[in-house]
Short mmCIF file of C-alpha atoms in Angstrom, two decimals:
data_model
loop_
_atom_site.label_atom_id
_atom_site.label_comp_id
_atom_site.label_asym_id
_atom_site.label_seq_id
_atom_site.Cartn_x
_atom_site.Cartn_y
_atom_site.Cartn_z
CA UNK A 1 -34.37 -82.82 -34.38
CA UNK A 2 -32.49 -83.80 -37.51
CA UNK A 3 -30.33 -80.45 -39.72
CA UNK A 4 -33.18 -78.39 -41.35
CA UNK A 5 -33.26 -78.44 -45.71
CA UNK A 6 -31.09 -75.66 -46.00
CA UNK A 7 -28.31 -78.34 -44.74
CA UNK A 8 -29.78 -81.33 -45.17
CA UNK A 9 -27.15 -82.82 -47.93
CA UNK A 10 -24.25 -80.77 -46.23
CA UNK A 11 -20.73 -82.44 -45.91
CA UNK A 12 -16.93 -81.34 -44.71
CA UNK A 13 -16.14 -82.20 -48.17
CA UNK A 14 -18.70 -79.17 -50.01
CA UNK A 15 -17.43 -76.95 -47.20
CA UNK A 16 -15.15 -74.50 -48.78
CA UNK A 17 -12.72 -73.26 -46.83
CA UNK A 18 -11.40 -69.85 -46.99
CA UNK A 19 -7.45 -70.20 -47.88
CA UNK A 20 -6.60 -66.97 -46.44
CA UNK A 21 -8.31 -68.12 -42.58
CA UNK A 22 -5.90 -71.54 -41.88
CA UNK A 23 -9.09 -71.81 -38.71
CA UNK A 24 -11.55 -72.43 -41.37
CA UNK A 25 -9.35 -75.80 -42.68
CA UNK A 26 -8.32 -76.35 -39.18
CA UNK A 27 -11.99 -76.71 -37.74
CA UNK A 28 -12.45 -79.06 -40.44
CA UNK A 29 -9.79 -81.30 -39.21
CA UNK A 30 -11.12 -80.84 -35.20
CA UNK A 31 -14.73 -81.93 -36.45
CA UNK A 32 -13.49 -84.74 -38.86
CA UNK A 33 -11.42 -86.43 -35.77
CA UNK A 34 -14.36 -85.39 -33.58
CA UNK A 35 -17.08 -87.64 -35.56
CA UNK A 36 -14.62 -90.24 -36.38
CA UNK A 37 -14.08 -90.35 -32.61
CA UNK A 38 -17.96 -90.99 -31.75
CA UNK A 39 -17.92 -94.12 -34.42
CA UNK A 40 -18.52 -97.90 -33.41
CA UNK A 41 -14.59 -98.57 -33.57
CA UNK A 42 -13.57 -96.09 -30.25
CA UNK A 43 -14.12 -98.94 -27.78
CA UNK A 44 -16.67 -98.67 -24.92
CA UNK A 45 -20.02 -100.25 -24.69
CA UNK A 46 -21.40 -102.13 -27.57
CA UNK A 47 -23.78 -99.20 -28.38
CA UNK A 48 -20.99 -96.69 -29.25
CA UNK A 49 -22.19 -93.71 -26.52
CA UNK A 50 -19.87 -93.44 -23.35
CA UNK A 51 -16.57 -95.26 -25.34
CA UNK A 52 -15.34 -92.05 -26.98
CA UNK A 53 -14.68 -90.31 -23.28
CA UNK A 54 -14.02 -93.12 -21.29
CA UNK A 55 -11.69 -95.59 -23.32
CA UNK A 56 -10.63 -93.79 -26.32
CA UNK A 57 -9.60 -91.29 -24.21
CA UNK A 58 -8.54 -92.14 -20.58
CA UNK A 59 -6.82 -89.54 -19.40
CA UNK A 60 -9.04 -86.68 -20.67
CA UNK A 61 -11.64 -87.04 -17.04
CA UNK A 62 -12.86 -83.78 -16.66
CA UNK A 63 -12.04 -82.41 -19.61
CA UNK A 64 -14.22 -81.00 -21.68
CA UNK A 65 -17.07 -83.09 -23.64
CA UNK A 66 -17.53 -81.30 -26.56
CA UNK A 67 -16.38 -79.14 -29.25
CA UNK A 68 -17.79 -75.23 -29.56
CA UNK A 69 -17.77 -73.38 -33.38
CA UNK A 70 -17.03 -70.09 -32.25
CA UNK A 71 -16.61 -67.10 -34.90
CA UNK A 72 -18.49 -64.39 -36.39
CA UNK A 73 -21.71 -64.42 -38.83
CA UNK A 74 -21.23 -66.04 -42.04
CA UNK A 75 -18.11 -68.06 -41.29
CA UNK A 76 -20.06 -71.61 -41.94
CA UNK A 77 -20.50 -72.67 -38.13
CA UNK A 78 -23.67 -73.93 -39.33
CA UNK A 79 -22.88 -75.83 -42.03
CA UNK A 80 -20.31 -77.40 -40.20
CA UNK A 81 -22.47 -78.33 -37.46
CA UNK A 82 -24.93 -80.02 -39.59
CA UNK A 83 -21.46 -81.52 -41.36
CA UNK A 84 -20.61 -83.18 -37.69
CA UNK A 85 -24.03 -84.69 -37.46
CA UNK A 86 -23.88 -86.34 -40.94
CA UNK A 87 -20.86 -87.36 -40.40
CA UNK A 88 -21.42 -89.50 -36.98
CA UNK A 89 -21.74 -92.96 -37.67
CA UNK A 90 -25.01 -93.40 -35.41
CA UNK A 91 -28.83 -94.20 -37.19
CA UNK A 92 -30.49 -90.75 -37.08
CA UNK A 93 -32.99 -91.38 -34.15
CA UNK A 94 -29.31 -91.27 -31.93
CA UNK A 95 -28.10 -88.05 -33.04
CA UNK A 96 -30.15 -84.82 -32.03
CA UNK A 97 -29.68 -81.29 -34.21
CA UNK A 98 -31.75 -78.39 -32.82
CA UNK A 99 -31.15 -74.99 -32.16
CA UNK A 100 -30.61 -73.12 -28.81
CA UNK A 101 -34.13 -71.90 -28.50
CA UNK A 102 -35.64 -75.24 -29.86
CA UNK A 103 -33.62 -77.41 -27.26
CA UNK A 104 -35.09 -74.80 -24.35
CA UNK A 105 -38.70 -75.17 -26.17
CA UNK A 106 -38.13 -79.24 -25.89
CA UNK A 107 -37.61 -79.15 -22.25
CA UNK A 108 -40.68 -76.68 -21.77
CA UNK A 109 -42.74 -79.16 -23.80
CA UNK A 110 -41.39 -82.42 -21.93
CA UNK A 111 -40.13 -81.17 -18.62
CA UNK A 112 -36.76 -81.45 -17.90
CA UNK A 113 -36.47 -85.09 -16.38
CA UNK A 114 -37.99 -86.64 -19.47
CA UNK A 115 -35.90 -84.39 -21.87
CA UNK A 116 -32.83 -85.88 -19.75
CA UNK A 117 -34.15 -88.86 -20.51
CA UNK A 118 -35.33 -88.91 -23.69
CA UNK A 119 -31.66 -87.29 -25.20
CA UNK A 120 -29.64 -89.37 -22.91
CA UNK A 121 -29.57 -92.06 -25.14
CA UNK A 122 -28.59 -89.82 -27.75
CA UNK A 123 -24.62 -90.51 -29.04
CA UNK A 124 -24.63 -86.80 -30.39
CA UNK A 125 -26.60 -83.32 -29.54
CA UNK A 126 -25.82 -80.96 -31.90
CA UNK A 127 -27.13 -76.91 -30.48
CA UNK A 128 -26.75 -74.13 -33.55
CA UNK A 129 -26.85 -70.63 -32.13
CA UNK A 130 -25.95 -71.08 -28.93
CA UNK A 131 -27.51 -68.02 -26.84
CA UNK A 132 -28.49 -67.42 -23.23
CA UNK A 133 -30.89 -64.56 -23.15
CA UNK A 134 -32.54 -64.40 -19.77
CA UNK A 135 -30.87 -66.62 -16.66
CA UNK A 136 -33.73 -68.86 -16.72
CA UNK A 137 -31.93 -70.33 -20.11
CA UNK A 138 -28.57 -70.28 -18.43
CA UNK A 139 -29.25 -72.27 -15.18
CA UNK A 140 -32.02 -74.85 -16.93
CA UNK A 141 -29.04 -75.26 -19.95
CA UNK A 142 -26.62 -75.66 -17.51
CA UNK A 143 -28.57 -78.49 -15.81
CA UNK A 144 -29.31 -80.12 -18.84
CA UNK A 145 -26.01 -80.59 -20.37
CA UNK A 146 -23.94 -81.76 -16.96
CA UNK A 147 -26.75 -84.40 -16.81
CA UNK A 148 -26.72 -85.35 -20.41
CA UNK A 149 -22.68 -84.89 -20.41
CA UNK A 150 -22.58 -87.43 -17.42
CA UNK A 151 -24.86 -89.97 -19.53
CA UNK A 152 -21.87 -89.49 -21.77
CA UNK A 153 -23.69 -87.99 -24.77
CA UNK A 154 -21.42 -85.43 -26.93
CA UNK A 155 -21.77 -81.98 -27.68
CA UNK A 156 -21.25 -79.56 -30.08
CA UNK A 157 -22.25 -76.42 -30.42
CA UNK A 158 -22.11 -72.98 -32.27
CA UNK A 159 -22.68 -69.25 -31.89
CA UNK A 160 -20.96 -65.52 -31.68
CA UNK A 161 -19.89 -65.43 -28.52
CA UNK A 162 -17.52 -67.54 -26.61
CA UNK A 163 -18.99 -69.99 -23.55
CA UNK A 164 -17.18 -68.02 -21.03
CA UNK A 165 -19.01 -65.02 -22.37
CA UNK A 166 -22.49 -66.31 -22.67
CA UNK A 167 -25.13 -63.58 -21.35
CA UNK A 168 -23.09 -60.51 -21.23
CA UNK A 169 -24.89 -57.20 -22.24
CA UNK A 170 -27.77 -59.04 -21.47
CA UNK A 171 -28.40 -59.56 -18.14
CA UNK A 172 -26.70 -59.55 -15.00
CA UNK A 173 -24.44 -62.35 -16.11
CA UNK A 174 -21.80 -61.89 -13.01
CA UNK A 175 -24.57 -63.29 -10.92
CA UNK A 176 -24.56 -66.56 -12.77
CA UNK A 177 -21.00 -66.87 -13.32
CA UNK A 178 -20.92 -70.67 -11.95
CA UNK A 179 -23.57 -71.58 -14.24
CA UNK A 180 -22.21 -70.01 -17.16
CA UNK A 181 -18.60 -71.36 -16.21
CA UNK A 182 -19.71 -74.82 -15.69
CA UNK A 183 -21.16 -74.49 -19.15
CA UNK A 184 -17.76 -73.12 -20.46
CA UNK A 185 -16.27 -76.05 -19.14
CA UNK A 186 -18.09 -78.75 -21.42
CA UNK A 187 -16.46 -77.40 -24.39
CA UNK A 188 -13.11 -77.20 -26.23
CA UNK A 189 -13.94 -73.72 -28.29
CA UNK A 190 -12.93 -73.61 -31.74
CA UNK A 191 -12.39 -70.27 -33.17
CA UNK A 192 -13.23 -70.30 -36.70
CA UNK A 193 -12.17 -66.35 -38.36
CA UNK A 194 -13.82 -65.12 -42.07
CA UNK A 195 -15.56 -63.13 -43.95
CA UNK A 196 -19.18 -63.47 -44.61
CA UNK A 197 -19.66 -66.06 -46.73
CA UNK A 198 -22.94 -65.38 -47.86
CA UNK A 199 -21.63 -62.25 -49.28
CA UNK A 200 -18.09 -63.17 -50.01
CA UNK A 201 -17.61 -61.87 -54.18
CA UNK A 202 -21.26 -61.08 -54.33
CA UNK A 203 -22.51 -58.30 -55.96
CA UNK A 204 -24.76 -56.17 -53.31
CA UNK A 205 -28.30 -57.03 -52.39
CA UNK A 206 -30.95 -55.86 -54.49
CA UNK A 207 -33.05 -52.81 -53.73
CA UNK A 208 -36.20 -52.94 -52.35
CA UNK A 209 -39.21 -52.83 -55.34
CA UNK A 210 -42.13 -51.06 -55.08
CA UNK A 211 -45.73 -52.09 -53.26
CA UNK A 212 -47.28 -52.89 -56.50
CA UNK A 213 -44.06 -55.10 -57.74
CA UNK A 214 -43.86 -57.53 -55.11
CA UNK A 215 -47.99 -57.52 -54.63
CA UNK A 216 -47.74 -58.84 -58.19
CA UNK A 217 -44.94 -61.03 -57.79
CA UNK A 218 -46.94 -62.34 -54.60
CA UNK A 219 -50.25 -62.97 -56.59
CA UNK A 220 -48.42 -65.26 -59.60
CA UNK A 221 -46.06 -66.86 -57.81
CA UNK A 222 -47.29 -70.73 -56.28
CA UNK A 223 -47.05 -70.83 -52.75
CA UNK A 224 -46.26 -67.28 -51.74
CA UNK A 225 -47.23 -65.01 -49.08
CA UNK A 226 -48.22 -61.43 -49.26
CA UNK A 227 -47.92 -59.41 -46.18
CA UNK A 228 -47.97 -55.72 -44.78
CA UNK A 229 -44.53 -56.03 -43.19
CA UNK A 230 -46.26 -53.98 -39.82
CA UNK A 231 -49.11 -56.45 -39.85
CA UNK A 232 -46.70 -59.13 -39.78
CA UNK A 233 -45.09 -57.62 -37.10
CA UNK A 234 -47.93 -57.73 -34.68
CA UNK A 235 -48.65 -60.96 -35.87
CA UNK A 236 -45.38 -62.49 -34.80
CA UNK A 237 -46.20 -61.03 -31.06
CA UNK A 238 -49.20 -63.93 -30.98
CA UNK A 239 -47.42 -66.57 -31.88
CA UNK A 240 -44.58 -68.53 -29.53
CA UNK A 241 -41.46 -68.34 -31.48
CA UNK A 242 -40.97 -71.75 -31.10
CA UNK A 243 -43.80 -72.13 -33.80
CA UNK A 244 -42.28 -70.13 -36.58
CA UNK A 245 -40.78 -72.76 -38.17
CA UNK A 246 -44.22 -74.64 -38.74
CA UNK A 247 -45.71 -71.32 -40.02
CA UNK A 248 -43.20 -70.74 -42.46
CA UNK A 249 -43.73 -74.74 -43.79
CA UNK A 250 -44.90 -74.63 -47.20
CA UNK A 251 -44.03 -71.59 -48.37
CA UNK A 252 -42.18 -71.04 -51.68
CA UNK A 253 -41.90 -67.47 -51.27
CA UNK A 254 -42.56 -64.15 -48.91
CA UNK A 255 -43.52 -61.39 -49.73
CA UNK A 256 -43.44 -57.93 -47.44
CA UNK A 257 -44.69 -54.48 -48.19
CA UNK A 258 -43.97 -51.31 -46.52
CA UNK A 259 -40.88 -52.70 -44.59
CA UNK A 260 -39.60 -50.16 -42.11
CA UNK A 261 -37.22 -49.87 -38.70
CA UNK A 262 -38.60 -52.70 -35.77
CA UNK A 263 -39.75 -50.50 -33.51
CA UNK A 264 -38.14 -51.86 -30.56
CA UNK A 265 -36.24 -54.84 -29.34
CA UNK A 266 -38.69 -57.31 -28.26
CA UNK A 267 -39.90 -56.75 -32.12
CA UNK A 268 -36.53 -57.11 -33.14
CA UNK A 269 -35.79 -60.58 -31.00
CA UNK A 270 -38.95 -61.83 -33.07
CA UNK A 271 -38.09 -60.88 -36.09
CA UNK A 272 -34.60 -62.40 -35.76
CA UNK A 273 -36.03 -66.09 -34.99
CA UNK A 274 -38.03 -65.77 -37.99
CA UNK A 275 -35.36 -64.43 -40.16
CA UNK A 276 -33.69 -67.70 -39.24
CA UNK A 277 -36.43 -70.11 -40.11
CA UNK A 278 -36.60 -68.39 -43.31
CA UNK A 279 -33.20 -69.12 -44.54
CA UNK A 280 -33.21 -72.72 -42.29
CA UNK A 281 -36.12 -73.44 -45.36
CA UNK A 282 -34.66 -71.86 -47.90
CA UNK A 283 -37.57 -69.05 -48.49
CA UNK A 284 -36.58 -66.32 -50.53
CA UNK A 285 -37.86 -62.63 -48.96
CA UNK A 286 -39.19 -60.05 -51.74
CA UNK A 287 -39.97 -57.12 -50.17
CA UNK A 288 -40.91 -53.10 -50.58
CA UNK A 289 -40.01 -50.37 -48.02
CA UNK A 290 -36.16 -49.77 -46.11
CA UNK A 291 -33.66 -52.29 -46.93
CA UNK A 292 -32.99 -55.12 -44.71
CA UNK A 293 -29.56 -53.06 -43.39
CA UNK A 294 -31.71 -50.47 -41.98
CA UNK A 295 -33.69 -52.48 -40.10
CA UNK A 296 -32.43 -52.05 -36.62
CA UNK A 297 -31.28 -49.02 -34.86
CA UNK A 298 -27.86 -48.30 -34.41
CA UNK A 299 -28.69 -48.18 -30.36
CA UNK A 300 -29.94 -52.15 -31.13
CA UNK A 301 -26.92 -52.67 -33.55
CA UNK A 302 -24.34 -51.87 -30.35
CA UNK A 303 -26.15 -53.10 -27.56
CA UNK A 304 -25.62 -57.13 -26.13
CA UNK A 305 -27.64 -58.58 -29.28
CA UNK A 306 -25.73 -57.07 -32.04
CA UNK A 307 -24.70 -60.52 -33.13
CA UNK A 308 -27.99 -61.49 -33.52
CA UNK A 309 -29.11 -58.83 -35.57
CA UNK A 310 -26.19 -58.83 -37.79
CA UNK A 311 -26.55 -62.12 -38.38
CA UNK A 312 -30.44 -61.72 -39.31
CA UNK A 313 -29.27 -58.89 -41.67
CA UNK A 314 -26.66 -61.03 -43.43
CA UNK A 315 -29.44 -63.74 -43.62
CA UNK A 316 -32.20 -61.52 -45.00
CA UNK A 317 -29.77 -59.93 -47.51
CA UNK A 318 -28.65 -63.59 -49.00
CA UNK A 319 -32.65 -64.17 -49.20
CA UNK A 320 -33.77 -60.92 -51.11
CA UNK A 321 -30.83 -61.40 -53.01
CA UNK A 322 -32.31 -65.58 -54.01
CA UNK A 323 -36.03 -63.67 -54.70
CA UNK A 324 -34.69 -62.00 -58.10
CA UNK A 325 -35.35 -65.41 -59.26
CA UNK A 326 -38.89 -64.43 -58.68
CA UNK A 327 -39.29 -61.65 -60.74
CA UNK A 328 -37.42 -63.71 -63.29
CA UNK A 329 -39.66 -66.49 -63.61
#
């Protein structure tokens, strides 16, 4: 559970704020003071993990035990995250970086008692896109971080929607409002406002290329894949998400033909995950059909997981727009 390559060498100081959003700067500032506060020198036991709430800050019982990067796609969230891990003066093995679905997956693959266990002696867990999907996620996430908040590990945490708003347009979230309250109330949220970076100056993405461009592209480039873009599809319905990441190890390219509209939203909520592990690894996407922006209805694009799919579009896009270098090579 360490940041994937993508940020792997990330820092505050190669984060470039935005000098027209003060947040941007600002969040730097919060997460700076925030690592600096978890570091051997904030009092407490001798192993660093319950001194930051307890001594360094006495009067802040019951407040909240963490720090939440709130803001739209392509703001940095991520790299910031992964910024606030590095940054923690603890050996690796006592800082934890995963994403929402991965930390659910852990549990599952554990059981809850020895994931308690096993991250409780963690001085940092770091969750990147922070989502509750189903209330299953919201009351076992709930659980997990009062326990792990009360073993005095910190949080931080980051997605597009704030932690008071967690599961709306989703599922009946009123009837889970404790849960999703009492989740609310282990974070300070940080708004952080901007453009999408990935985009920010850029010229636009490239047009798709034709079936026999990208087959040929596929066939001399090391360490590609070559897939019918459908066939992928109902590939990605036999495999458990939480895998994706292994299948995509290795690969130096993909390639998709005959890319068209997900067919509906289950499709969608796969593709998404992988979209992520793709630009998590630094795979760039070559691919024939639709473009990427016309890969989702406009019914998906303003229902509850619009942020999700605007933020797989945004990531696809900066990934077609890295293959070029493919057909330049």
């Amino acid at each position: 559970m360490v940041p994937p390559p993508r940020f792997g060498l990330v820092s505050f100081d190669n984060y470039l704020p935005d000098p027209n959003q003060p947040s941007q700067a600002e969040a730097v500032r919060v997460l700076r003071a925030f690592a600096a506060g978890l570091g051997e020198g904030a009092g407490g036991s001798p192993d660093g993990r319950r001194r930051w709430f307890r001594k360094a800050r006495p009067a802040a019982a019951g407040a909240p035990r963490g720090v939440y990067l709130d803001g739209g796609y392509g703001v940095g969230k991520t790299h910031l995250l992964a910024s606030l891990w590095h940054a923690t003066p603890a050996p690796a093995e006592r800082k934890a970086f995963g994403t929402f679905v991965e930390l659910t997956n852990l549990v599952g693959a554990l059981g809850f008692q020895e994931t308690v266990r096993t991250l409780s002696g963690h001085r940092l867990l770091c969750i990147d896109e922070f989502e509750l999907d189903d209330p299953g996620d919201t009351v076992l996430v709930s659980s997990l971080l009062t326990r792990l908040v009360e073993a005095g590990v910190a949080l931080a945490a980051t997605s597009n929607t704030l932690p008071g708003k967690l599961g709306e347009g989703r599922f009946a979230a009123a009837d889970f409002l404790r849960e999703i309250q009492g989740l609310s109330a282990h974070f300070r949220p940080l708004r952080i406002d901007g453009e999408d970076y990935r985009h920010r100056g850029l010229p636009s993405a490239p047009p798709p290329y034709s079936d026999a461009t990208v087959t040929e592209v596929a066939q001399r480039t090391r360490g590609a894949s070559l897939d019918d873009f459908g066939a992928l599809l109902g590939h990605l319905a036999t495999v458990h998400p939480s895998r994706y990441g292994a299948m995509t190890d290795g690969l130096h390219a993909v390639c998709l033909t005959g890319v068209t509209p997900v067919p509906d939203q289950a499709t969608a909520l796969r593709l998404v995950v992988l979209a992520d592990r793709l630009y998590d690894r630094e795979v760039p996407v070559l691919a024939s059909g639709v473009p990427f922006d016309q890969l989702f209805s406009e019914e998906m694009l303003e229902g509850g997981y619009r942020k999700k799919y605007f933020r797989a579009i945004s990531r696809l896009t900066a990934l077609a727009r890295d293959a070029k270098g493919l057909l330049e090579a």
